[in-house]
Tab-separated table of C-alpha atoms and ligand atoms in Angstrom:
chain	number	residue	atom	x	y	z
A	1	MET	CA	-5.026	33.020	-19.604
A	2	THR	CA	-1.838	34.212	-21.254
A	3	ASP	CA	0.958	36.056	-19.645
A	4	ARG	CA	0.496	38.849	-22.293
A	5	ILE	CA	-3.143	39.306	-21.259
A	6	VAL	CA	-2.260	39.365	-17.448
A	7	ASP	CA	0.428	41.989	-18.186
A	8	PHE	CA	-1.941	44.103	-20.256
A	9	LEU	CA	-4.628	44.081	-17.605
A	10	ARG	CA	-2.106	44.722	-14.872
A	11	SER	CA	-0.370	47.607	-16.657
A	12	ARG	CA	-3.421	49.238	-18.435
A	13	ARG	CA	-6.068	48.695	-15.778
A	14	PRO	CA	-8.895	49.377	-18.355
A	15	GLU	CA	-12.047	50.745	-16.929
A	16	GLY	CA	-15.278	48.783	-17.229
A	17	PRO	CA	-15.879	45.316	-18.717
A	18	CYS	CA	-13.549	44.635	-21.711
A	19	LEU	CA	-12.424	41.908	-23.997
A	20	VAL	CA	-8.698	41.247	-24.389
A	21	VAL	CA	-7.586	39.131	-27.194
A	22	ASP	CA	-3.965	37.780	-27.529
A	23	LEU	CA	-3.080	37.569	-31.307
A	24	ASP	CA	-0.280	35.030	-30.484
A	25	VAL	CA	-3.114	32.402	-29.641
A	26	VAL	CA	-4.955	33.303	-32.876
A	27	ARG	CA	-1.702	32.631	-34.800
A	28	GLU	CA	-1.059	29.419	-33.071
A	29	ASN	CA	-4.726	28.248	-33.758
A	30	PHE	CA	-4.366	29.151	-37.455
A	31	ARG	CA	-1.039	27.160	-37.547
A	32	ALA	CA	-2.868	24.182	-35.883
A	33	PHE	CA	-5.562	24.200	-38.532
A	34	ARG	CA	-3.057	24.450	-41.425
A	35	HIS	CA	-0.823	21.816	-39.967
A	36	SER	CA	-3.764	19.358	-39.236
A	37	MET	CA	-5.583	19.916	-42.454
A	38	PRO	CA	-2.843	20.899	-44.988
A	39	ASP	CA	-4.882	20.362	-48.056
A	40	THR	CA	-7.839	22.247	-46.873
A	41	ARG	CA	-8.484	26.079	-47.441
A	42	ILE	CA	-9.253	27.920	-44.193
A	43	PHE	CA	-11.972	30.551	-44.451
A	44	TYR	CA	-12.105	32.275	-41.051
A	45	ALA	CA	-15.743	32.900	-40.104
A	46	VAL	CA	-15.460	36.655	-39.580
A	47	LYS	CA	-18.714	36.767	-37.467
A	48	ALA	CA	-16.794	35.233	-34.693
A	49	ASN	CA	-14.691	38.238	-34.123
A	50	PRO	CA	-14.081	40.850	-36.914
A	51	ALA	CA	-11.478	42.960	-35.043
A	52	PRO	CA	-9.305	44.509	-37.715
A	53	GLU	CA	-6.225	43.282	-36.063
A	54	ILE	CA	-7.435	39.627	-36.103
A	55	LEU	CA	-8.346	39.906	-39.695
A	56	SER	CA	-5.170	41.483	-40.923
A	57	THR	CA	-3.096	39.009	-38.920
A	58	LEU	CA	-4.951	36.166	-40.499
A	59	ALA	CA	-4.983	37.735	-43.965
A	60	GLU	CA	-1.036	37.982	-43.573
A	61	MET	CA	-0.827	34.345	-42.696
A	62	GLY	CA	-2.677	33.275	-45.839
A	63	SER	CA	-6.196	32.853	-44.449
A	64	CYS	CA	-9.309	33.196	-46.521
A	65	PHE	CA	-12.515	34.566	-45.160
A	66	ASP	CA	-16.210	33.481	-44.726
A	67	CYS	CA	-18.344	36.582	-44.657
A	68	ALA	CA	-21.980	36.920	-43.762
A	69	SER	CA	-22.635	40.445	-45.217
A	70	VAL	CA	-21.298	43.206	-47.478
A	71	ALA	CA	-19.898	44.912	-44.340
A	72	GLU	CA	-18.029	41.810	-43.439
A	73	ILE	CA	-16.687	41.523	-47.095
A	74	GLU	CA	-15.468	45.100	-46.840
A	75	MET	CA	-13.655	44.342	-43.530
A	76	ALA	CA	-11.892	41.446	-44.969
A	77	LEU	CA	-10.868	43.473	-47.975
A	78	ALA	CA	-9.474	46.330	-45.822
A	79	ALA	CA	-7.593	43.755	-43.898
A	80	GLY	CA	-5.635	42.919	-46.999
A	81	ALA	CA	-7.519	39.819	-48.358
A	82	THR	CA	-8.202	39.775	-52.069
A	83	PRO	CA	-11.637	39.021	-53.407
A	84	ASP	CA	-10.677	35.488	-54.568
A	85	ARG	CA	-10.005	34.717	-50.754
A	86	ILE	CA	-13.447	35.698	-49.698
A	87	SER	CA	-16.857	33.799	-49.828
A	88	TYR	CA	-20.316	35.233	-49.152
A	89	GLY	CA	-21.308	32.353	-47.016
A	90	ASN	CA	-24.822	33.492	-45.820
A	91	THR	CA	-27.681	31.640	-47.499
A	92	ILE	CA	-29.939	34.647	-46.849
A	93	LYS	CA	-28.823	37.703	-48.891
A	94	LYS	CA	-30.633	40.770	-50.349
A	95	GLU	CA	-30.237	40.892	-54.209
A	96	ARG	CA	-28.797	44.319	-54.064
A	97	ASP	CA	-26.088	43.053	-51.590
A	98	ILE	CA	-25.137	40.114	-54.023
A	99	ALA	CA	-24.803	43.032	-56.705
A	100	ARG	CA	-22.562	44.904	-54.353
A	101	ALA	CA	-20.490	41.928	-53.507
A	102	PHE	CA	-20.032	40.967	-57.153
A	103	ALA	CA	-19.004	44.545	-57.870
A	104	LEU	CA	-16.325	44.175	-55.209
A	105	GLY	CA	-15.065	40.966	-57.091
A	106	ILE	CA	-16.667	38.333	-54.897
A	107	GLY	CA	-17.239	35.111	-56.861
A	108	LEU	CA	-18.247	32.524	-54.249
A	109	TYR	CA	-21.700	32.289	-52.753
A	110	SER	CA	-23.676	29.838	-50.729
A	111	VAL	CA	-27.358	29.099	-51.471
A	112	ASP	CA	-29.950	26.656	-50.086
A	113	CYS	CA	-32.818	27.175	-52.315
A	114	GLU	CA	-33.623	27.990	-55.865
A	115	ALA	CA	-34.795	31.552	-55.076
A	116	GLU	CA	-31.377	32.410	-53.820
A	117	VAL	CA	-29.835	30.884	-56.981
A	118	ASP	CA	-32.051	33.151	-59.052
A	119	LYS	CA	-30.751	36.199	-57.244
A	120	ILE	CA	-27.132	35.111	-57.737
A	121	ALA	CA	-27.714	34.181	-61.566
A	122	ARG	CA	-29.108	37.816	-61.905
A	123	GLN	CA	-26.511	39.725	-60.106
A	124	ALA	CA	-23.413	37.598	-60.016
A	125	PRO	CA	-23.495	35.878	-63.463
A	126	GLY	CA	-21.083	32.957	-63.682
A	127	ALA	CA	-20.289	32.940	-59.916
A	128	ARG	CA	-19.513	29.661	-58.019
A	129	VAL	CA	-22.110	28.518	-55.675
A	130	PHE	CA	-22.316	25.818	-53.221
A	131	CYS	CA	-25.408	24.445	-51.729
A	132	ARG	CA	-25.730	24.109	-47.957
A	133	ILE	CA	-27.430	20.818	-46.744
A	134	LEU	CA	-29.219	20.358	-43.423
A	135	CYS	CA	-27.276	18.947	-40.490
A	136	ASP	CA	-28.921	18.020	-37.299
A	137	GLY	CA	-26.089	19.501	-35.051
A	138	ALA	CA	-26.221	16.542	-32.713
A	139	GLY	CA	-23.331	16.683	-30.186
A	140	ALA	CA	-22.933	20.459	-30.573
A	141	GLU	CA	-23.373	22.904	-27.579
A	142	TRP	CA	-24.670	25.609	-29.947
A	143	PRO	CA	-26.521	23.780	-32.743
A	144	LEU	CA	-27.515	25.811	-35.786
A	145	SER	CA	-30.924	24.118	-36.217
A	146	ARG	CA	-32.986	24.025	-39.438
A	147	LYS	CA	-32.584	27.521	-40.285
A	148	PHE	CA	-29.813	26.998	-42.852
A	149	GLY	CA	-29.568	24.343	-45.505
A	150	CYS	CA	-32.044	22.135	-47.250
A	151	GLU	CA	-32.701	18.417	-47.611
A	152	PRO	CA	-30.107	16.668	-49.820
A	153	GLU	CA	-32.717	15.505	-52.269
A	154	MET	CA	-33.564	19.181	-52.739
A	155	ALA	CA	-29.868	20.243	-52.993
A	156	ALA	CA	-29.415	18.155	-56.068
A	157	GLY	CA	-32.111	20.183	-57.764
A	158	VAL	CA	-30.838	23.598	-56.492
A	159	LEU	CA	-27.369	22.744	-57.779
A	160	GLU	CA	-28.795	21.624	-61.095
A	161	HIS	CA	-30.934	24.861	-61.309
A	162	ALA	CA	-27.685	26.819	-60.585
A	163	TYR	CA	-26.032	25.085	-63.488
A	164	ARG	CA	-28.759	25.543	-65.852
A	165	ASN	CA	-28.794	29.323	-65.052
A	166	GLY	CA	-25.211	29.837	-66.052
A	167	LEU	CA	-23.687	29.550	-62.541
A	168	ASP	CA	-20.734	27.283	-61.601
A	169	ALA	CA	-22.187	24.481	-59.444
A	170	TYR	CA	-19.180	24.147	-57.341
A	171	GLY	CA	-20.013	21.999	-54.429
A	172	VAL	CA	-21.762	21.292	-51.170
A	173	SER	CA	-21.551	22.764	-47.572
A	174	PHE	CA	-22.939	21.921	-44.208
A	175	HIS	CA	-22.187	23.006	-40.623
A	176	VAL	CA	-22.251	20.203	-37.982
A	177	GLY	CA	-23.160	22.730	-35.190
A	178	SER	CA	-20.932	25.122	-33.186
A	179	GLN	CA	-18.820	23.790	-30.293
A	180	GLN	CA	-19.003	20.301	-31.626
A	181	ALA	CA	-17.382	17.906	-29.314
A	182	ASN	CA	-17.693	14.870	-31.437
A	183	THR	CA	-14.853	14.482	-33.911
A	184	GLU	CA	-16.921	11.999	-35.942
A	185	ALA	CA	-19.807	14.492	-36.523
A	186	TRP	CA	-18.742	15.172	-40.139
A	187	ASP	CA	-18.967	11.609	-41.175
A	188	GLY	CA	-22.818	11.574	-42.073
A	189	ALA	CA	-22.752	14.862	-43.934
A	190	LEU	CA	-19.706	13.698	-45.882
A	191	ALA	CA	-21.421	10.555	-46.835
A	192	THR	CA	-24.491	12.655	-48.140
A	193	ALA	CA	-22.079	15.033	-49.879
A	194	ALA	CA	-20.430	12.212	-51.685
A	195	GLY	CA	-23.922	10.879	-52.695
A	196	LEU	CA	-24.731	14.419	-54.166
A	197	PHE	CA	-21.348	14.418	-56.110
A	198	ARG	CA	-22.343	10.987	-57.598
A	199	GLU	CA	-26.033	12.038	-58.404
A	200	LEU	CA	-24.995	15.494	-60.055
A	201	ALA	CA	-22.229	13.616	-61.960
A	202	GLU	CA	-25.018	11.519	-63.485
A	203	ARG	CA	-26.737	14.724	-64.542
A	204	GLY	CA	-23.530	15.708	-66.192
A	205	ILE	CA	-22.478	18.239	-63.622
A	206	ARG	CA	-19.198	17.899	-61.859
A	207	LEU	CA	-19.067	19.166	-58.366
A	208	ARG	CA	-15.634	19.875	-56.977
A	209	MET	CA	-15.739	21.217	-53.463
A	210	VAL	CA	-16.973	20.339	-50.061
A	211	ASN	CA	-17.242	23.118	-47.389
A	212	LEU	CA	-16.857	21.493	-44.069
A	213	GLY	CA	-18.046	24.538	-42.159
A	214	GLY	CA	-17.103	25.356	-38.560
A	215	GLY	CA	-17.874	23.539	-35.328
A	216	PHE	CA	-14.242	23.311	-33.973
A	217	PRO	CA	-14.534	23.961	-30.326
A	218	THR	CA	-12.940	26.106	-27.763
A	219	ARG	CA	-12.010	24.659	-24.371
A	220	TYR	CA	-14.540	26.180	-21.844
A	221	LEU	CA	-15.018	24.047	-18.603
A	222	ARG	CA	-14.542	20.679	-20.227
A	223	ASP	CA	-11.649	19.247	-22.221
A	224	VAL	CA	-12.232	19.056	-26.014
A	225	PRO	CA	-10.339	17.021	-28.625
A	226	GLY	CA	-7.441	18.864	-30.317
A	227	VAL	CA	-7.551	20.095	-33.847
A	228	PRO	CA	-5.258	17.052	-35.009
A	229	ASN	CA	-8.119	14.795	-33.843
A	230	TYR	CA	-10.669	16.616	-35.995
A	231	GLY	CA	-8.327	16.715	-38.980
A	232	GLN	CA	-7.742	12.941	-38.904
A	233	SER	CA	-11.216	12.070	-38.428
A	234	ILE	CA	-12.411	14.394	-41.196
A	235	LEU	CA	-9.705	13.066	-43.467
A	236	ASP	CA	-10.638	9.417	-42.740
A	237	ALA	CA	-14.321	10.254	-43.544
A	238	ILE	CA	-13.501	11.965	-46.769
A	239	SER	CA	-11.360	9.005	-47.906
A	240	ARG	CA	-14.147	6.538	-46.846
A	241	HIS	CA	-16.858	8.307	-48.830
A	242	PHE	CA	-15.048	9.818	-51.778
A	243	GLY	CA	-12.332	6.974	-52.222
A	244	ASN	CA	-9.454	8.261	-54.283
A	245	ARG	CA	-11.393	11.078	-56.101
A	246	LEU	CA	-10.889	13.654	-53.141
A	247	PRO	CA	-12.773	16.896	-53.595
A	248	GLU	CA	-11.338	20.198	-52.896
A	249	THR	CA	-12.180	21.129	-49.159
A	250	ILE	CA	-12.815	24.378	-47.198
A	251	ILE	CA	-13.090	24.780	-43.489
A	252	GLU	CA	-14.773	27.903	-41.845
A	253	PRO	CA	-13.566	27.973	-38.228
A	254	GLY	CA	-14.811	30.776	-36.117
A	255	ARG	CA	-14.919	29.780	-32.385
A	256	GLY	CA	-12.065	27.310	-32.743
A	257	MET	CA	-9.856	30.147	-34.175
A	258	VAL	CA	-10.473	32.992	-31.732
A	259	GLY	CA	-12.510	31.725	-28.566
A	260	GLY	CA	-9.542	30.567	-26.742
A	261	ALA	CA	-7.621	33.831	-27.536
A	262	GLY	CA	-9.783	36.230	-25.423
A	263	ILE	CA	-10.635	36.991	-21.888
A	264	ILE	CA	-13.294	39.323	-20.463
A	265	LYS	CA	-12.389	41.357	-17.547
A	266	ALA	CA	-15.584	42.201	-15.539
A	267	GLU	CA	-16.567	43.263	-11.990
A	268	VAL	CA	-19.075	42.210	-9.362
A	269	VAL	CA	-21.660	45.001	-8.999
A	270	LEU	CA	-23.917	43.401	-6.301
A	271	ILE	CA	-24.224	40.282	-4.192
A	272	SER	CA	-27.594	39.692	-2.643
A	273	ARG	CA	-30.130	37.098	-1.669
A	274	LYS	CA	-33.735	36.776	-2.344
A	275	GLN	CA	-34.503	36.092	1.461
A	276	ALA	CA	-32.304	36.191	4.479
A	277	ASP	CA	-31.510	32.464	4.862
A	278	ASP	CA	-31.463	31.710	0.983
A	279	PRO	CA	-28.558	29.515	0.394
A	280	VAL	CA	-28.092	30.768	-3.156
A	281	ARG	CA	-26.517	34.210	-3.547
A	282	TRP	CA	-27.384	36.364	-6.669
A	283	VAL	CA	-24.171	37.767	-8.168
A	284	TYR	CA	-24.637	40.575	-10.601
A	285	LEU	CA	-21.804	41.408	-12.912
A	286	ASP	CA	-21.255	44.637	-14.990
A	287	ILE	CA	-21.593	42.347	-18.093
A	288	GLY	CA	-24.467	39.988	-19.082
A	289	LYS	CA	-26.338	38.739	-22.043
A	290	PHE	CA	-26.754	42.226	-23.591
A	291	GLY	CA	-22.998	43.032	-23.036
A	292	GLY	CA	-21.799	40.289	-25.105
A	293	LEU	CA	-22.541	36.982	-23.224
A	294	ALA	CA	-25.461	36.067	-25.542
A	295	GLU	CA	-24.233	32.530	-25.860
A	296	THR	CA	-25.357	31.846	-22.321
A	297	MET	CA	-28.874	31.864	-23.899
A	298	ASP	CA	-30.468	28.484	-22.446
A	299	GLU	CA	-27.205	28.287	-20.554
A	300	ALA	CA	-25.709	26.701	-23.750
A	301	ILE	CA	-22.149	27.898	-23.308
A	302	ARG	CA	-20.705	27.765	-19.744
A	303	TYR	CA	-17.566	29.979	-19.433
A	304	PRO	CA	-14.680	29.451	-17.040
A	305	ILE	CA	-14.703	32.262	-14.461
A	306	ARG	CA	-11.805	33.100	-12.347
A	307	THR	CA	-11.538	35.404	-9.288
A	308	LEU	CA	-8.784	36.324	-6.963
A	309	ARG	CA	-10.372	34.382	-4.135
A	310	ASP	CA	-10.534	30.985	-5.971
A	311	ASP	CA	-8.348	29.263	-3.331
A	312	GLY	CA	-11.050	29.413	-0.719
A	313	PRO	CA	-14.494	27.418	-0.563
A	314	SER	CA	-17.178	28.161	-3.109
A	315	ALA	CA	-20.953	27.893	-3.203
A	316	PRO	CA	-23.459	27.978	-5.982
A	317	CYS	CA	-24.688	31.361	-7.189
A	318	VAL	CA	-27.131	32.590	-9.705
A	319	LEU	CA	-25.041	34.892	-12.152
A	320	ALA	CA	-26.727	37.641	-13.796
A	321	GLY	CA	-26.100	40.837	-15.816
A	322	PRO	CA	-26.531	44.475	-14.911
A	323	THR	CA	-29.474	45.415	-17.053
A	324	CYS	CA	-33.231	45.689	-16.299
A	325	ASP	CA	-34.260	42.862	-18.506
A	326	SER	CA	-35.127	39.711	-16.511
A	327	ALA	CA	-33.774	37.667	-19.360
A	328	ASP	CA	-30.456	38.971	-18.501
A	329	VAL	CA	-29.511	36.030	-16.211
A	330	LEU	CA	-26.344	33.918	-17.281
A	331	TYR	CA	-26.676	30.807	-15.134
A	332	GLU	CA	-29.649	29.950	-12.892
A	333	LYS	CA	-30.945	26.413	-13.742
A	334	THR	CA	-27.372	25.208	-13.187
A	335	PRO	CA	-25.989	27.778	-10.639
A	336	TYR	CA	-22.465	28.634	-10.862
A	337	PRO	CA	-20.021	27.937	-8.023
A	338	LEU	CA	-18.216	31.096	-6.862
A	339	PRO	CA	-16.064	31.849	-3.865
A	340	ILE	CA	-17.904	32.345	-0.490
A	341	SER	CA	-15.602	35.345	0.136
A	342	LEU	CA	-16.573	37.016	-3.115
A	343	GLU	CA	-17.370	40.793	-2.522
A	344	ILE	CA	-18.913	43.615	-4.356
A	345	GLY	CA	-16.163	45.311	-6.540
A	346	ASP	CA	-14.090	42.271	-7.109
A	347	GLU	CA	-12.769	41.794	-10.490
A	348	VAL	CA	-13.759	38.520	-12.440
A	349	LEU	CA	-12.178	37.071	-15.502
A	350	ILE	CA	-14.344	35.339	-17.890
A	351	GLU	CA	-12.170	32.972	-20.053
A	352	ALA	CA	-12.389	31.688	-23.550
A	353	THR	CA	-14.604	34.635	-24.616
A	354	GLY	CA	-12.654	35.573	-27.855
A	355	ALA	CA	-15.718	34.503	-30.152
A	356	TYR	CA	-19.147	35.731	-30.351
A	357	THR	CA	-18.996	38.377	-27.696
A	358	THR	CA	-18.108	41.870	-29.043
A	359	THR	CA	-20.421	41.420	-31.958
A	360	TYR	CA	-23.321	40.358	-29.878
A	361	SER	CA	-23.082	43.211	-27.510
A	362	ALA	CA	-25.874	45.715	-27.574
A	363	VAL	CA	-25.254	49.255	-28.793
A	364	ALA	CA	-26.492	50.960	-25.542
A	365	PHE	CA	-29.182	48.852	-23.708
A	366	ASN	CA	-29.749	50.628	-20.531
A	367	GLY	CA	-27.207	53.169	-21.460
A	368	PHE	CA	-24.245	50.539	-21.087
A	369	PRO	CA	-21.709	51.136	-23.997
A	370	PRO	CA	-20.882	48.145	-26.229
A	371	LEU	CA	-18.173	45.743	-25.008
A	372	GLN	CA	-14.838	47.457	-25.354
A	373	SER	CA	-12.108	45.300	-27.045
A	374	TYR	CA	-8.317	45.261	-27.053
A	375	VAL	CA	-6.403	43.006	-29.406
A	376	ILE	CA	-2.741	42.747	-28.273
B	401	PLP	N1	-19.634	29.045	-41.194
B	401	PLP	C1	-20.882	29.451	-41.246
B	401	PLP	C2	-21.757	29.478	-42.411
B	401	PLP	C3	-21.525	29.753	-39.896
B	401	PLP	O1	-22.784	30.055	-39.967
B	401	PLP	C4	-20.639	29.646	-38.781
B	401	PLP	C5	-21.273	30.036	-37.538
B	401	PLP	O2	-22.481	30.381	-37.386
B	401	PLP	C6	-19.313	29.330	-38.853
B	401	PLP	C7	-18.917	28.972	-40.120
B	401	PLP	C8	-18.511	29.297	-37.712
B	401	PLP	O3	-18.733	28.273	-36.883
B	401	PLP	P1	-17.859	27.941	-35.564
B	401	PLP	O4	-17.760	29.084	-34.706
B	401	PLP	O5	-18.622	26.871	-34.979
B	401	PLP	O6	-16.579	27.539	-36.056
């Protein structure tokens, strides 16, 4: 919680649930990445929070941008990034969107199969491509599963296919899973990437780049290692696997760049019990899964929550959102301790919510407006 956010909430008293993002924290985070990984290019993952103020601040500081759609590419361009600082990092793209991106000057694309290479070869001739390899996401609180990437043996063929179709087979990418608490998680994928570099070299194709993805965590309830620990561990792993032929590297931090910069102000709408002597209270807030807290799915991300009554004793509560969908429950399997004296109408502050909240909020489910955002 920063003083600037406290002042903003006190003086502006915004109505309804809202996210407030402190740009100073985003700046500090960018500097920490640059300082800890000075030879790595930073591609901010726009999906984490595409607020124009965040994008233009990062663009001014020299960041590049990892975009998942043409709309995100247009946002990054509008924020001042030049096309050479933008990648189209989604492995699933419509062919006509590739054509639009190419017309906008984008020359860097991700792939994980030959069919995607074919689309790029047709619509973005000569572009650079990197192939995403599967990563099991062990150690991550928000793993990215098998949806993206291919087995390394297949990646070699995909990259060769790109090369044979006139594209620049540029490198390899992976994502170790979001909110990755293990600083060593990059090691295995880097070993695989180095193996691919060697194998492609034998086929006469010189890969040059490793995209290390995101995964850098935000501090929620538990302490997490700092960016320098990740930087050191990744650098050690790169040296171990690539020796003195170091590849160009890219990181794509999303959560680690903006998560800790934002706080959601919300309100207690109702406190009830399911029977008179039920020890567990149900606390309903004016924000839930559909208002932006989608990452509480399977109770994966557990946000720190503050109230003005935190000095007193607390008891476990089921915490839920305000909509009529029974899936709109934030924490039930592991109830959340909240003050016994909590009352209807109390304000609650949900911390570390700068990433993956505004963009996940529904347009108007139950008539509730999308999550309001203020960037200060
Ligand atoms: N890069 C890609 C391709 C992603 O899909 C994601 C997240 O989904 C990110 C980067 C950002 O990851 P994180 O928020 O863990 O830094």
